[in-house]
Tab-separated table of C-alpha atoms in Angstrom:
chain	number	residue	atom	x	y	z
A	27	MET	CA	-17.609	4.592	31.281
A	28	VAL	CA	-16.280	7.661	33.029
A	29	SER	CA	-18.057	8.531	36.304
A	30	ASN	CA	-21.226	6.796	35.091
A	31	SER	CA	-21.208	8.679	31.771
A	32	ARG	CA	-20.985	6.507	28.697
A	33	PHE	CA	-18.783	7.721	25.806
A	34	ILE	CA	-19.177	6.040	22.410
A	35	SER	CA	-16.702	7.035	19.715
A	36	ARG	CA	-17.043	6.421	15.990
A	37	ALA	CA	-14.788	7.366	13.104
A	38	GLY	CA	-15.489	7.431	9.397
A	39	TYR	CA	-13.810	8.188	6.100
A	40	THR	CA	-15.150	11.549	4.906
A	41	PRO	CA	-13.489	12.849	1.714
A	42	ASP	CA	-15.394	16.156	1.757
A	43	ILE	CA	-17.297	18.411	4.152
A	44	ASP	CA	-20.684	17.173	2.940
A	45	ALA	CA	-19.653	13.599	3.767
A	46	ALA	CA	-18.478	14.727	7.226
A	47	LYS	CA	-21.798	16.472	7.893
A	48	ALA	CA	-23.739	13.427	6.672
A	49	PHE	CA	-21.687	11.114	8.933
A	50	ILE	CA	-22.426	13.346	11.937
A	51	ALA	CA	-26.136	13.571	11.048
A	52	ASP	CA	-26.395	9.775	10.700
A	53	ILE	CA	-24.972	9.259	14.187
A	54	ARG	CA	-27.272	11.923	15.674
A	55	ALA	CA	-30.249	10.184	14.048
A	56	ALA	CA	-29.147	6.748	15.283
A	57	GLU	CA	-28.737	7.942	18.896
A	58	PRO	CA	-31.382	10.663	19.419
A	59	ASP	CA	-31.499	10.201	23.215
A	60	ALA	CA	-27.803	10.948	23.761
A	61	THR	CA	-26.889	14.031	25.766
A	62	HIS	CA	-24.121	15.180	23.406
A	63	HIS	CA	-22.718	14.337	19.964
A	64	CYS	CA	-19.372	16.137	19.916
A	65	PHE	CA	-17.303	15.901	16.751
A	66	ALA	CA	-14.114	16.846	14.982
A	67	TYR	CA	-13.145	16.386	11.357
A	68	LEU	CA	-10.219	16.892	9.022
A	69	VAL	CA	-10.966	16.966	5.302
A	70	GLY	CA	-8.035	17.003	2.890
A	71	TYR	CA	-4.292	16.483	3.331
A	72	GLY	CA	-1.164	18.525	3.816
A	73	ALA	CA	-1.611	22.253	3.297
A	74	SER	CA	-5.191	21.961	2.040
A	75	VAL	CA	-6.923	20.676	5.170
A	76	THR	CA	-10.316	21.931	6.307
A	77	ALA	CA	-11.046	21.333	9.987
A	78	GLY	CA	-14.283	21.438	11.918
A	79	MET	CA	-15.383	20.703	15.472
A	80	SER	CA	-18.245	21.093	17.918
A	81	ASP	CA	-18.648	20.864	21.694
A	82	ASP	CA	-22.399	20.242	21.166
A	83	GLY	CA	-23.452	21.805	24.457
A	84	GLU	CA	-20.459	20.763	26.550
A	85	PRO	CA	-18.540	23.668	28.136
A	86	SER	CA	-16.616	25.588	25.471
A	87	GLY	CA	-13.299	24.009	24.520
A	88	THR	CA	-13.783	20.767	26.464
A	89	ALA	CA	-14.743	18.404	23.637
A	90	GLY	CA	-14.358	19.536	20.020
A	91	ARG	CA	-11.004	21.278	20.409
A	92	PRO	CA	-9.271	18.394	22.260
A	93	MET	CA	-10.782	15.907	19.812
A	94	LEU	CA	-9.411	17.926	16.889
A	95	ALA	CA	-5.991	18.109	18.563
A	96	VAL	CA	-5.873	14.303	18.794
A	97	LEU	CA	-6.854	14.000	15.110
A	98	ARG	CA	-4.168	16.467	14.047
A	99	GLY	CA	-1.588	14.642	16.151
A	100	ALA	CA	-2.482	11.372	14.421
A	101	ASP	CA	-1.477	12.871	11.036
A	102	LEU	CA	-4.733	11.852	9.360
A	103	GLY	CA	-6.927	13.363	6.700
A	104	ASP	CA	-10.429	12.784	5.352
A	105	VAL	CA	-11.695	11.552	8.714
A	106	THR	CA	-14.535	12.500	11.040
A	107	VAL	CA	-14.847	11.378	14.653
A	108	VAL	CA	-18.066	11.673	16.646
A	109	VAL	CA	-18.111	10.995	20.380
A	110	THR	CA	-21.594	10.404	21.746
A	111	ARG	CA	-22.064	10.982	25.472
A	112	TYR	CA	-24.830	9.671	27.657
A	113	PHE	CA	-24.651	11.751	30.848
A	114	GLY	CA	-24.329	9.631	33.975
A	115	GLY	CA	-25.270	12.198	36.595
A	116	THR	CA	-21.771	13.218	37.703
A	117	LEU	CA	-20.173	16.433	36.462
A	118	LEU	CA	-16.657	15.677	35.233
A	119	GLY	CA	-15.226	19.191	35.305
A	120	THR	CA	-13.221	20.805	32.539
A	121	GLY	CA	-10.161	18.573	32.872
A	122	GLY	CA	-12.255	15.427	33.150
A	123	LEU	CA	-14.189	16.266	29.993
A	124	VAL	CA	-11.018	17.043	28.024
A	125	ARG	CA	-9.497	13.724	29.132
A	126	ALA	CA	-12.657	11.730	28.433
A	127	TYR	CA	-13.169	13.107	24.919
A	128	SER	CA	-9.460	12.887	24.033
A	129	ASP	CA	-9.273	9.294	25.279
A	130	ALA	CA	-12.415	8.369	23.321
A	131	VAL	CA	-10.844	9.670	20.095
A	132	ARG	CA	-7.536	7.881	20.787
A	133	ALA	CA	-9.439	4.634	21.382
A	134	VAL	CA	-11.327	4.762	18.080
A	135	LEU	CA	-8.206	5.816	16.144
A	136	ALA	CA	-6.293	2.849	17.556
A	137	GLU	CA	-8.821	0.553	15.850
A	138	LEU	CA	-9.032	2.526	12.613
A	139	PRO	CA	-7.643	0.875	9.466
A	140	ARG	CA	-5.234	3.232	7.746
A	141	GLY	CA	-4.211	3.744	4.179
A	142	GLU	CA	-1.881	6.081	2.410
A	143	HIS	CA	-3.382	8.749	0.194
A	144	VAL	CA	-1.301	8.973	-2.986
A	145	VAL	CA	-1.963	11.836	-5.378
A	146	LEU	CA	-1.492	10.727	-8.985
A	147	GLN	CA	-0.456	12.768	-12.011
A	148	CYS	CA	-1.608	11.770	-15.480
A	149	LEU	CA	1.099	11.633	-18.172
A	150	ARG	CA	0.615	11.547	-21.942
A	151	ILE	CA	3.689	9.956	-23.501
A	152	GLU	CA	4.201	9.945	-27.258
A	153	ILE	CA	7.019	7.854	-28.753
A	154	ASP	CA	8.114	6.058	-31.885
A	155	TYR	CA	7.446	2.316	-32.062
A	156	SER	CA	11.143	1.535	-31.605
A	157	LEU	CA	11.057	3.040	-28.091
A	158	TYR	CA	7.897	1.286	-26.905
A	159	ALA	CA	9.572	-1.600	-25.026
A	160	THR	CA	12.017	0.745	-23.274
A	161	VAL	CA	9.309	3.182	-22.172
A	162	ARG	CA	6.955	0.400	-21.128
A	163	ARG	CA	9.705	-1.159	-18.963
A	164	ILE	CA	10.383	2.174	-17.225
A	165	LEU	CA	6.682	2.648	-16.514
A	166	GLU	CA	6.279	-0.899	-15.200
A	167	ASN	CA	9.340	-0.536	-12.944
A	168	ALA	CA	7.850	2.707	-11.611
A	169	GLN	CA	4.555	0.857	-10.989
A	170	ALA	CA	2.719	3.364	-13.160
A	171	LEU	CA	-0.945	2.734	-13.849
A	172	ILE	CA	-1.333	2.393	-17.621
A	173	ASP	CA	-4.728	3.797	-18.593
A	174	ASP	CA	-4.466	3.621	-22.376
A	175	GLU	CA	-2.145	2.755	-25.250
A	176	ALA	CA	-2.922	4.000	-28.753
A	177	PHE	CA	-0.964	2.651	-31.716
A	178	GLY	CA	-1.148	4.937	-34.758
A	179	ALA	CA	1.627	6.790	-36.591
A	180	THR	CA	3.269	6.885	-33.148
A	181	VAL	CA	2.540	5.190	-29.830
A	182	VAL	CA	0.668	7.280	-27.270
A	183	ILE	CA	0.623	5.956	-23.710
A	184	THR	CA	-1.552	7.503	-21.041
A	185	ALA	CA	-0.380	6.605	-17.546
A	186	ARG	CA	-0.742	7.780	-13.958
A	187	VAL	CA	2.169	8.050	-11.536
A	188	PRO	CA	2.538	9.481	-8.019
A	189	VAL	CA	3.073	13.248	-8.167
A	190	THR	CA	6.228	12.787	-6.105
A	191	ASP	CA	7.732	10.560	-8.840
A	192	VAL	CA	6.941	12.700	-11.910
A	193	ASP	CA	10.340	14.439	-12.135
A	194	ARG	CA	12.290	11.202	-11.672
A	195	ILE	CA	10.234	9.273	-14.235
A	196	SER	CA	10.342	12.164	-16.717
A	197	ALA	CA	14.136	12.272	-16.430
A	198	GLN	CA	14.394	8.486	-16.885
A	199	LEU	CA	12.193	8.605	-19.972
A	200	ALA	CA	14.178	11.472	-21.500
A	201	GLU	CA	17.522	9.787	-20.784
A	202	SER	CA	16.476	6.327	-21.995
A	203	THR	CA	15.043	7.657	-25.250
A	204	ALA	CA	17.822	10.174	-25.928
A	205	GLY	CA	15.257	12.959	-25.602
A	206	GLN	CA	12.923	11.496	-28.233
A	207	VAL	CA	9.966	11.137	-25.854
A	208	ARG	CA	7.211	13.723	-26.029
A	209	LEU	CA	5.769	14.038	-22.551
A	210	ARG	CA	2.847	16.132	-21.387
A	211	LEU	CA	1.238	16.378	-17.954
A	212	THR	CA	-2.544	16.222	-18.222
């Protein structure tokens, strides 16, 4: 409660803009009597982030923009926050609104479970049978996800590894097999 106004903040995992819009719509539908449903979202990670925000009838720049600033400062992606306000009869002023909406976002983010988003690269590795144990050991040590192993004239392993580890693993495979590994990114 801030000066008799009630602020309810909710956050959700939204991997795309449609999911963000659906999350916002669900909250609006669940609380139709609220005065405002202000929101901010970040979809994506790193350089490919799409941001959105709305003051939903509050004075311009007093809700959506500060909410988005808190999200950006939290170094998150694929998240939408909606702050629902039930007006309590007292005008908060520009500074009061900015503080109230920012604090509501901080409060919900403090409770939010977090996970790391790891982008994986698929590798197709072709080797002779004699190199199978060596290559398999390297992949296991790198905690690669083995998707498939095909045993024909040669062994073909399909695995996924973090994009950040591709160069290191490729170099290890080439060195350990004396360059006899045939590696393709897929």
